[in-house]
GROMACS .gro file of C-alpha atoms in nm:
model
  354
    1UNK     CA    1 -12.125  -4.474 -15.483
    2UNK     CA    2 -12.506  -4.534 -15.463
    3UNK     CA    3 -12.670  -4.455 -15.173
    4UNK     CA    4 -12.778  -4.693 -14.883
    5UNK     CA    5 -13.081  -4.884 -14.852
    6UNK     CA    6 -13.310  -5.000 -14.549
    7UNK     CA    7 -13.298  -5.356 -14.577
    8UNK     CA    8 -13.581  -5.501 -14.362
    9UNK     CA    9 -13.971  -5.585 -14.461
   10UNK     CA   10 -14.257  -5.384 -14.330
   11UNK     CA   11 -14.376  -5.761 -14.162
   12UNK     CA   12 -14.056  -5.737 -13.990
   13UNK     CA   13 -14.075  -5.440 -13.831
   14UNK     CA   14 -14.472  -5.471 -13.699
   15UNK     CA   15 -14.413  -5.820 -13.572
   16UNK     CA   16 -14.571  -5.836 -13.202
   17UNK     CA   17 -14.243  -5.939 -13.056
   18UNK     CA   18 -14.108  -5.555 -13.224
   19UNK     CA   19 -14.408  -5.402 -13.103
   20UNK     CA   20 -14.360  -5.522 -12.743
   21UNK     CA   21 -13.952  -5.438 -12.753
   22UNK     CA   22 -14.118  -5.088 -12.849
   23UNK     CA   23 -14.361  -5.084 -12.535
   24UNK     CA   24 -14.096  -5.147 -12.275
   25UNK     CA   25 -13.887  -4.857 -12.451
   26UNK     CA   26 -14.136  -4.614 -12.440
   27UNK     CA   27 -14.304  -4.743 -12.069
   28UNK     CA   28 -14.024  -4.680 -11.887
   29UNK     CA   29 -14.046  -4.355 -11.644
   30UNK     CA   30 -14.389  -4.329 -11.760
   31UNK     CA   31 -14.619  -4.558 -11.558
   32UNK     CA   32 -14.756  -4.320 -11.293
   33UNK     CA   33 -14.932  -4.115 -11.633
   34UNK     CA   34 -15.261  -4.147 -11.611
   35UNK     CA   35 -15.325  -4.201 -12.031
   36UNK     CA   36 -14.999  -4.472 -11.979
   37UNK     CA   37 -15.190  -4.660 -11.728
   38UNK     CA   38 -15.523  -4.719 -11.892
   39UNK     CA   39 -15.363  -4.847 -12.195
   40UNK     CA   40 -15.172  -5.109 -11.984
   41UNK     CA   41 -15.458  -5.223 -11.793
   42UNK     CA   42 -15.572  -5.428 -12.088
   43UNK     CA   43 -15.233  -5.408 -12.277
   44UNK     CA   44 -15.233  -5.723 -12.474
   45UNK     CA   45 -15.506  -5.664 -12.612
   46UNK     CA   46 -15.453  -5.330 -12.738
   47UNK     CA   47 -15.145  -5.441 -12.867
   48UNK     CA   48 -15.292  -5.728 -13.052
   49UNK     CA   49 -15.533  -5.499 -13.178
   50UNK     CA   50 -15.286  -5.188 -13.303
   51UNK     CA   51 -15.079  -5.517 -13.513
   52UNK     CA   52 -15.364  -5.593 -13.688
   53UNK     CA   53 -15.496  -5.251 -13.776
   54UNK     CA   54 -15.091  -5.222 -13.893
   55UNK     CA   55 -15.066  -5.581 -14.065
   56UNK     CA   56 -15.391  -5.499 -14.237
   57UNK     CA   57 -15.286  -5.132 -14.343
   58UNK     CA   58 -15.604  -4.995 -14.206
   59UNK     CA   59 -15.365  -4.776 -13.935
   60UNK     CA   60 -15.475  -4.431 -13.887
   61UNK     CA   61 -15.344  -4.145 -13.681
   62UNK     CA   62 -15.533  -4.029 -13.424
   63UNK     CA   63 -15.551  -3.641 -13.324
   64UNK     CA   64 -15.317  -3.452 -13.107
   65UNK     CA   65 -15.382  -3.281 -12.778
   66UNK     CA   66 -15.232  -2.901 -12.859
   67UNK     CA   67 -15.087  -2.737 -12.537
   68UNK     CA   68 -14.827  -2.473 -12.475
   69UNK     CA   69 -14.509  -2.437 -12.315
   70UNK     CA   70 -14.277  -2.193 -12.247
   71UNK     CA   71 -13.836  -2.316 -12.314
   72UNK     CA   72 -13.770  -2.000 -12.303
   73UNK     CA   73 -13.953  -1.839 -12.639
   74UNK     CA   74 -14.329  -2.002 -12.664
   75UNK     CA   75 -14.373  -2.308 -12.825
   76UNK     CA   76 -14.654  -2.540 -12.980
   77UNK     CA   77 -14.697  -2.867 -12.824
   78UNK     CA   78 -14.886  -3.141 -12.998
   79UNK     CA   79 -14.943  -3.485 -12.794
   80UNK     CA   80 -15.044  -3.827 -12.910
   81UNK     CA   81 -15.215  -4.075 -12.802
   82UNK     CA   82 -15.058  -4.397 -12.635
   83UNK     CA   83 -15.169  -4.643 -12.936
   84UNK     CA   84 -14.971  -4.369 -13.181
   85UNK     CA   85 -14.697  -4.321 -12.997
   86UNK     CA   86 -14.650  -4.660 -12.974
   87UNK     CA   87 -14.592  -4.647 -13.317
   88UNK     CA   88 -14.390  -4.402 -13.309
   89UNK     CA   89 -14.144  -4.562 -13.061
   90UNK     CA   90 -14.207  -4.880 -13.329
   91UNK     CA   91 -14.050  -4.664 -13.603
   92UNK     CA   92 -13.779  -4.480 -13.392
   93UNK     CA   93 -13.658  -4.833 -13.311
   94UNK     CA   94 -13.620  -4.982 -13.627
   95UNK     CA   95 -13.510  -4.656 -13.857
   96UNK     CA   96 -13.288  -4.470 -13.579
   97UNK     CA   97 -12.963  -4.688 -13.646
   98UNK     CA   98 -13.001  -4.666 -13.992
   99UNK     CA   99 -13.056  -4.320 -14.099
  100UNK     CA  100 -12.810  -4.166 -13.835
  101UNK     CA  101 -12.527  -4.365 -14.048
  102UNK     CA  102 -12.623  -4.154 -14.284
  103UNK     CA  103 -12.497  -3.787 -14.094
  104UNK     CA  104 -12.256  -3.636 -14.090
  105UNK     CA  105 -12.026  -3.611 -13.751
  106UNK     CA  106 -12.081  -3.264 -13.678
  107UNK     CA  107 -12.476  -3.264 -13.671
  108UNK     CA  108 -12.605  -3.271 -13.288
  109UNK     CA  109 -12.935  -3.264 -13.211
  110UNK     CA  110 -13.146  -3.556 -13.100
  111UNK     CA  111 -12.890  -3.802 -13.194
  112UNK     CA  112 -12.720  -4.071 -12.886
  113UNK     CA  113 -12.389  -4.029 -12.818
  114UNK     CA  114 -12.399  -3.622 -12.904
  115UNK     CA  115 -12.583  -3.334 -12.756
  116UNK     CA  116 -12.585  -2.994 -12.677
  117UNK     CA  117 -12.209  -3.018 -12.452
  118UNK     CA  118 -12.091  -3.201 -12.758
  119UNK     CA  119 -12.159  -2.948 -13.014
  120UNK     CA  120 -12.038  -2.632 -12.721
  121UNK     CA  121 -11.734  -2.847 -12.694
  122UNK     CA  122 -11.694  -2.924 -13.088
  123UNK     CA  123 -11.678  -2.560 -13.114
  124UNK     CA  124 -11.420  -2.459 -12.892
  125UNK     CA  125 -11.221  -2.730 -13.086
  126UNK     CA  126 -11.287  -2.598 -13.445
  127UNK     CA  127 -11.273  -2.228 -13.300
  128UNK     CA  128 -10.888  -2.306 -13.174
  129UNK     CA  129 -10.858  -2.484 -13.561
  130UNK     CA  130 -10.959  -2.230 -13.739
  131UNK     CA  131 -10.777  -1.923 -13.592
  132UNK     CA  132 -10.485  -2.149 -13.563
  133UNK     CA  133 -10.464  -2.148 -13.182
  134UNK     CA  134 -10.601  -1.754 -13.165
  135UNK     CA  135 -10.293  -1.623 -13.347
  136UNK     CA  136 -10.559  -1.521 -13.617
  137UNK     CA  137 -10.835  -1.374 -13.697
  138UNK     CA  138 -11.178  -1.646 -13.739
  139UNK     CA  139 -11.494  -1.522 -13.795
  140UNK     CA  140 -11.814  -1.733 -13.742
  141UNK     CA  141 -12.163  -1.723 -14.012
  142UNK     CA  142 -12.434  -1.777 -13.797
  143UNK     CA  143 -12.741  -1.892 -13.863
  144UNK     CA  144 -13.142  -1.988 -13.766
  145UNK     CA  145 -13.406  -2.115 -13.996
  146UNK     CA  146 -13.715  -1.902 -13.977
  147UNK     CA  147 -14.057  -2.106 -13.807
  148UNK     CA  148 -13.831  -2.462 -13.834
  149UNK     CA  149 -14.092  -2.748 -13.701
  150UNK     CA  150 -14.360  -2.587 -13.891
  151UNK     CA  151 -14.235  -2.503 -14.233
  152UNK     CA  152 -14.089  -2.867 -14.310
  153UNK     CA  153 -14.288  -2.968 -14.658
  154UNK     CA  154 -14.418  -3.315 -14.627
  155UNK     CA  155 -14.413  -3.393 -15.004
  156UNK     CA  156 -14.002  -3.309 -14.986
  157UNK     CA  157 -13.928  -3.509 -14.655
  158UNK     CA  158 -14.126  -3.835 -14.827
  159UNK     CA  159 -13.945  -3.764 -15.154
  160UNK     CA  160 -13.616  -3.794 -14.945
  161UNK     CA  161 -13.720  -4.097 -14.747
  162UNK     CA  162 -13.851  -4.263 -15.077
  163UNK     CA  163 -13.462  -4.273 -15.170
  164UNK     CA  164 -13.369  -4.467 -14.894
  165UNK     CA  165 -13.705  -4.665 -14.774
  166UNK     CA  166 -13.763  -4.905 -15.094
  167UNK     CA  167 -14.044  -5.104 -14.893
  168UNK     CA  168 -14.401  -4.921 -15.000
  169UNK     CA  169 -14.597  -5.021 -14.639
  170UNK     CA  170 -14.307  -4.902 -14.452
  171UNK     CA  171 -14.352  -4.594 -14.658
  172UNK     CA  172 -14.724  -4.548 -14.617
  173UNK     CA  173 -14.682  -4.630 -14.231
  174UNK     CA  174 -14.417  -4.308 -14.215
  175UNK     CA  175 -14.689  -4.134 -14.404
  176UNK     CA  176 -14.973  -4.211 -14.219
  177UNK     CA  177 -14.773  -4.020 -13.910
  178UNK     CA  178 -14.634  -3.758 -14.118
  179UNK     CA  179 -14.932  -3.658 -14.270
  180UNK     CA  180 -15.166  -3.680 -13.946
  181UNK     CA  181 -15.000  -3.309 -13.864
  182UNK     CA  182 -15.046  -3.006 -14.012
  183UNK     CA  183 -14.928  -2.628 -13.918
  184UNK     CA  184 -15.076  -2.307 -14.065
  185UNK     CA  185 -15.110  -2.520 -14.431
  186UNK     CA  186 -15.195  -2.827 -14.524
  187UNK     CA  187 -14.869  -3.046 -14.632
  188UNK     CA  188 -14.628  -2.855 -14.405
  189UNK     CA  189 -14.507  -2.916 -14.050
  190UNK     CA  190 -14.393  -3.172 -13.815
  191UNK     CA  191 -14.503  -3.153 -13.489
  192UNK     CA  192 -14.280  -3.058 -13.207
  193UNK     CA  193 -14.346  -3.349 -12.912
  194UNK     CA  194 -14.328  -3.671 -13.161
  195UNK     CA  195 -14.036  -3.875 -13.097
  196UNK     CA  196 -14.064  -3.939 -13.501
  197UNK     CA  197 -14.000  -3.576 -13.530
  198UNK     CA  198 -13.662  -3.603 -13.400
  199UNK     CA  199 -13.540  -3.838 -13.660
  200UNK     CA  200 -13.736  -3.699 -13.941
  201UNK     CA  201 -13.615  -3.299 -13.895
  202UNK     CA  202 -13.219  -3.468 -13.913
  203UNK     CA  203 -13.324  -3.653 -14.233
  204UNK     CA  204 -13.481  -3.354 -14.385
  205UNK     CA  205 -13.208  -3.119 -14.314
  206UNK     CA  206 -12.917  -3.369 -14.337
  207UNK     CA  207 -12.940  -3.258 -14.713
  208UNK     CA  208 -12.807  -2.914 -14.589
  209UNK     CA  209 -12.541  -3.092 -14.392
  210UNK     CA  210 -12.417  -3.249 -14.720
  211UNK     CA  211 -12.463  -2.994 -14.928
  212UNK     CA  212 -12.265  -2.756 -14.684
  213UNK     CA  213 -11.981  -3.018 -14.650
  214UNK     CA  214 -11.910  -3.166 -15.008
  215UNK     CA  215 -12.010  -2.875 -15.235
  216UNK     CA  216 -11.930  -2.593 -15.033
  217UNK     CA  217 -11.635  -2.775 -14.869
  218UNK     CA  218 -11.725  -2.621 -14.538
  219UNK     CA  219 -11.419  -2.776 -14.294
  220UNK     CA  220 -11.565  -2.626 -13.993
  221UNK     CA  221 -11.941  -2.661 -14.000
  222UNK     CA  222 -12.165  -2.762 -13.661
  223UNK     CA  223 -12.552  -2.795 -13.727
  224UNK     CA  224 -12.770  -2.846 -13.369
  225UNK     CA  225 -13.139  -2.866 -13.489
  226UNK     CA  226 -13.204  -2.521 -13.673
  227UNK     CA  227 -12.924  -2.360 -13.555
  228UNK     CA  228 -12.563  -2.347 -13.761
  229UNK     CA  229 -12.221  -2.202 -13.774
  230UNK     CA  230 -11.949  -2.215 -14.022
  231UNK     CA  231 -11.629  -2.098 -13.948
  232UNK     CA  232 -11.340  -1.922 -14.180
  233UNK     CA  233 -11.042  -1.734 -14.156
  234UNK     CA  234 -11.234  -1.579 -14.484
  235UNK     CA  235 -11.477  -1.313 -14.430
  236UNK     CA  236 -11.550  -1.271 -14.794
  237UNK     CA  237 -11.562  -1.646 -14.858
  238UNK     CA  238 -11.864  -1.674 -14.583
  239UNK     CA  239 -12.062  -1.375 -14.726
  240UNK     CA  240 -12.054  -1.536 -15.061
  241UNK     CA  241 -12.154  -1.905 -14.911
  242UNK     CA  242 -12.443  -1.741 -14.732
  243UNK     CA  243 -12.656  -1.659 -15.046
  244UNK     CA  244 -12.579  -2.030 -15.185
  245UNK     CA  245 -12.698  -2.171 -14.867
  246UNK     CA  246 -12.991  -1.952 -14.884
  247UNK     CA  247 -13.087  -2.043 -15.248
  248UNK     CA  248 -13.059  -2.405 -15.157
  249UNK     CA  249 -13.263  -2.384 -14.832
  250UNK     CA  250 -13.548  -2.252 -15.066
  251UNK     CA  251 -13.522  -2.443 -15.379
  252UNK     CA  252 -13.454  -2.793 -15.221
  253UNK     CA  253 -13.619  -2.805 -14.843
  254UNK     CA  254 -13.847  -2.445 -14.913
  255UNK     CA  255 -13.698  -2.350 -14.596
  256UNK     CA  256 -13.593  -2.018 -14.553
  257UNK     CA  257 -13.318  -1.840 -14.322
  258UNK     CA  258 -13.427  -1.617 -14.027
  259UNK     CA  259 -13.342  -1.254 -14.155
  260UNK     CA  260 -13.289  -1.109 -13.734
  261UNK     CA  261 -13.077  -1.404 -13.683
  262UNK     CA  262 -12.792  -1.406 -13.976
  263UNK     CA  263 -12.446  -1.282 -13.802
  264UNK     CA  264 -12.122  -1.275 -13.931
  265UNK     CA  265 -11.854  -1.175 -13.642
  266UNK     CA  266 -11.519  -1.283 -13.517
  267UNK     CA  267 -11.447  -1.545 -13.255
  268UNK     CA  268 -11.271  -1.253 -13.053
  269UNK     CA  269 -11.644  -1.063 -13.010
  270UNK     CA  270 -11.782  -1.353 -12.860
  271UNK     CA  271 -12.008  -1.586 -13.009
  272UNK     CA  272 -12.351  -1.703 -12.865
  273UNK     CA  273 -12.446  -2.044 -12.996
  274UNK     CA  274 -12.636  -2.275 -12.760
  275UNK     CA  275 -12.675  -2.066 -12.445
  276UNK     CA  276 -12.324  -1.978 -12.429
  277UNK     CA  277 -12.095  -1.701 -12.529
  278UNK     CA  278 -11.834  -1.804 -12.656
  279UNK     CA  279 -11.463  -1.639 -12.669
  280UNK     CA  280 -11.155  -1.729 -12.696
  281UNK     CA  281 -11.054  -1.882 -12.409
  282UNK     CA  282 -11.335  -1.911 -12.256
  283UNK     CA  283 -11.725  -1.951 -12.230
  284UNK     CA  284 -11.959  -1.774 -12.023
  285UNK     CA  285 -12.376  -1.855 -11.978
  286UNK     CA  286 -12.624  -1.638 -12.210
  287UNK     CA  287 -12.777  -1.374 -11.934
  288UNK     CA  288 -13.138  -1.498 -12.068
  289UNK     CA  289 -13.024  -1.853 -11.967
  290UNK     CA  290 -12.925  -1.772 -11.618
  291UNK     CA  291 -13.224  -1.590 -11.569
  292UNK     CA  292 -13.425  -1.881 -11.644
  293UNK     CA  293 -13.249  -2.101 -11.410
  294UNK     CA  294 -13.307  -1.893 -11.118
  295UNK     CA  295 -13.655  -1.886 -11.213
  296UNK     CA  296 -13.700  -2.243 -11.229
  297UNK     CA  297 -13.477  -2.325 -10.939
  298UNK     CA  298 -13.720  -2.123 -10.760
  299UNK     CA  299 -14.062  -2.259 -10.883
  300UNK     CA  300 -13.901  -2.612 -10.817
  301UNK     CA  301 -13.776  -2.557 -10.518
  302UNK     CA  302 -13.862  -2.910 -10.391
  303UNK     CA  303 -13.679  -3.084 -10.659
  304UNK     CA  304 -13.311  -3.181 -10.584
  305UNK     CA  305 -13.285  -3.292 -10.936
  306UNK     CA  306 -13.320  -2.941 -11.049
  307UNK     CA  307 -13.053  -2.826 -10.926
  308UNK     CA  308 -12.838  -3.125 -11.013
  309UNK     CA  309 -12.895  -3.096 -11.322
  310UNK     CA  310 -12.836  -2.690 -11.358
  311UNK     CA  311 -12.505  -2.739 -11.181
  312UNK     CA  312 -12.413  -3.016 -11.430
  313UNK     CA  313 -12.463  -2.784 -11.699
  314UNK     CA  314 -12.250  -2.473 -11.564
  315UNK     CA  315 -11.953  -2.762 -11.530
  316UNK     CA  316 -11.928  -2.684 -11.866
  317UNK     CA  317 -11.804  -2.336 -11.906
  318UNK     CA  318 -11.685  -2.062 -11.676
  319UNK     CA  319 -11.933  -2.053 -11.430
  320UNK     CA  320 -11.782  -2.119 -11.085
  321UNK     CA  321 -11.941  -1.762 -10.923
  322UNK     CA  322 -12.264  -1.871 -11.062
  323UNK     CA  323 -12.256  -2.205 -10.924
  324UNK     CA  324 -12.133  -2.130 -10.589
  325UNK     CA  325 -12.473  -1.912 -10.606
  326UNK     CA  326 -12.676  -2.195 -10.648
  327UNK     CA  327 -12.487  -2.431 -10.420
  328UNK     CA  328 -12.541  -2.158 -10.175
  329UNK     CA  329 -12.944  -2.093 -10.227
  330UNK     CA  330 -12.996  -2.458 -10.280
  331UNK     CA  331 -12.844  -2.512  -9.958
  332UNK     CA  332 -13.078  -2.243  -9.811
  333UNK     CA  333 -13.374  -2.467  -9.898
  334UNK     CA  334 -13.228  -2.767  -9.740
  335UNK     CA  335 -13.102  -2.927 -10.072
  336UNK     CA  336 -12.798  -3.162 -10.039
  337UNK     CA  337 -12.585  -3.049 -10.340
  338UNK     CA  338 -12.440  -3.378 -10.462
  339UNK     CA  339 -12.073  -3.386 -10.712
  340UNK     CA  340 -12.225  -3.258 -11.058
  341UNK     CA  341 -12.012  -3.502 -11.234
  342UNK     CA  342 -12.183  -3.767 -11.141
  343UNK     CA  343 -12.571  -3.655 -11.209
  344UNK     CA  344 -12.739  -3.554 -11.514
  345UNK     CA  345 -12.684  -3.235 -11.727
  346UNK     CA  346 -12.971  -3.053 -11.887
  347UNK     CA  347 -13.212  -3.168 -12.086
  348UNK     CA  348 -13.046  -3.149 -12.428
  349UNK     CA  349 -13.375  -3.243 -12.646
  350UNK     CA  350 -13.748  -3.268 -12.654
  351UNK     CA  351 -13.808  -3.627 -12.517
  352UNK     CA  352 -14.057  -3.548 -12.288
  353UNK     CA  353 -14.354  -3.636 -12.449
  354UNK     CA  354 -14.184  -3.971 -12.573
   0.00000   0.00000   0.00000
């Protein structure tokens, strides 16, 4: 079986009509930003303007503003302008649908209809699978790709993206974005921030995915951005998969695994993947993540929402002494604590720059 092809024309996909579908994507919740509103006080025009620098290929990248955040471990933040994340939004559109046919169920990050509370969830499921309902003994390989974001190679990711992209312009568009960022060397990186960056990191590493799931034959296998876990009744089996997966990180995606943050340990030990430690029957919040919520419960004290959403998250393990905590100091500071059902969890992804 030969592998799928985007279909549509480079002309298709700039048309103004796309390029306005695009704008109304990417303006919504962001019209009281400051950059957002000077682009729309003459926004025909600059629209008009960005489809002809993109039907006559002479497109390029601006620079980024850098910044840093703090979610929980430091992080580099690189922010585009308007006019390129426009395009951005442009590409998102029109290659989201298609590529994410190409994953595999069980990878979770940055994709609709999955999440963080998917992937938790997806591994209490395989958990109770693979020690056959706790009556045996599972053990979990865990791992973290050392420096992610900014050790993606740019020549690989276009190599992959040339198998499925036949259309040259579309290709020199993706380029043209790729190649406007660079980490610590020159053809390396994505930057963390660009909504194309969310697509583009699943692309690169859905070659892990298959590789994990039709050559190693991995049954119980969960991938959520740089973080993975297989799970086997087979100790030995796992050890011996973890140098393969090693040698292919390196010779196919020159990616290589975080040496602190390799584990191999049974389900019964408790297993922290995604904020949670997870055992057998159970889940409780990582300390470092509860921490954190206090802390920004109390620098936002003003927002409801905050507390909406942190209470929507602890719905999904055992947290009820925790939450009655919150429910209590929220209530402290005047906050009507509304069902958590019904309002957003937390943030799963980085959209907040999109």
């Amino acid at each position: 079986m030969g592998i799928i092809q985007f279909i549509h024309t480079y002309e298709y996909i700039i048309t103004l009509e796309n390029l306005l579908e695009a704008w109304r994507d990417f303006v919504r919740g962001k019209r009281a930003r400051k950059d957002v509103q000077e682009f729309e006080l003459d926004l025909m025009s600059n629209i008009i303007s960005l489809h002809k620098d993109l039907a006559d290929r002479t497109y390029n990248h601006s620079s980024y503003q850098a910044f840093n955040i703090s979610d929980p471990k430091p992080r580099n933040i690189h922010k585009a302008s308007v006019r390129d994340r426009l395009v951005h939004r442009l590409l998102y559109r029109m290659l989201y649908t298609f590529f994410d046919r190409t994953f595999i169920p069980d990878s979770y990050s940055c994709r609709k209809g999955k999440g963080l509370h998917k992937a938790i969830n997806q591994f209490r499921s395989y958990a109770y699978k693979a020690s056959q309902n706790h009556t045996k003994t599972a053990w979990v390989l865990q791992c973290d790709i050392k420096k992610f974001f900014a050790s993606i190679d740019q020549s690989i990711l276009m190599c992959i993206i040339q198998r499925y992209i036949p259309d040259l312009d579309i290709r020199w568009l993706i380029a043209q974005i790729i190649e406007s960022f660079h980490s610590t060397t020159h053809g390396k990186g994505l930057p963390l921030g660009n909504l194309t960056s969310q697509l583009l990191v699943n692309v690169y590493m859905n070659k892990l995915d298959q590789f994990v799931k039709n050559k190693l034959k991995a049954k119980f296998y969960i991938r959520y951005a740089d973080d993975f876990i297989i799970l086997s009744r087979d100790k030995k089996w796992l050890e011996e998969i973890l140098s393969k997966i090693s040698d292919f990180l390196w010779d196919d995606l020159r990616l290589q695994l975080h040496p602190d943050k390799i584990l191999i340990r049974t389900i019964a030990s408790g297993v922290d993947f995604l904020g949670w430690i997870h055992f057998p029957d159970h889940r409780v919040i990582r300390t470092s993540t509860r921490k954190r919520m206090f802390c920004n419960i109390e620098s936002k004290r003003s927002q409801n929402e905050t507390v909406q959403s942190y209470l929507g998250l602890l719905g999904h393990g055992n947290a009820n002494k925790l939450r009655k905590q919150i429910e209590i100091d929220a209530l402290g500071r005047c906050f009507q604590v509304e069902d958590p059902s019904a309002v957003p969890t937390y943030p799963q992804d980085d959209n907040f720059l999109n």
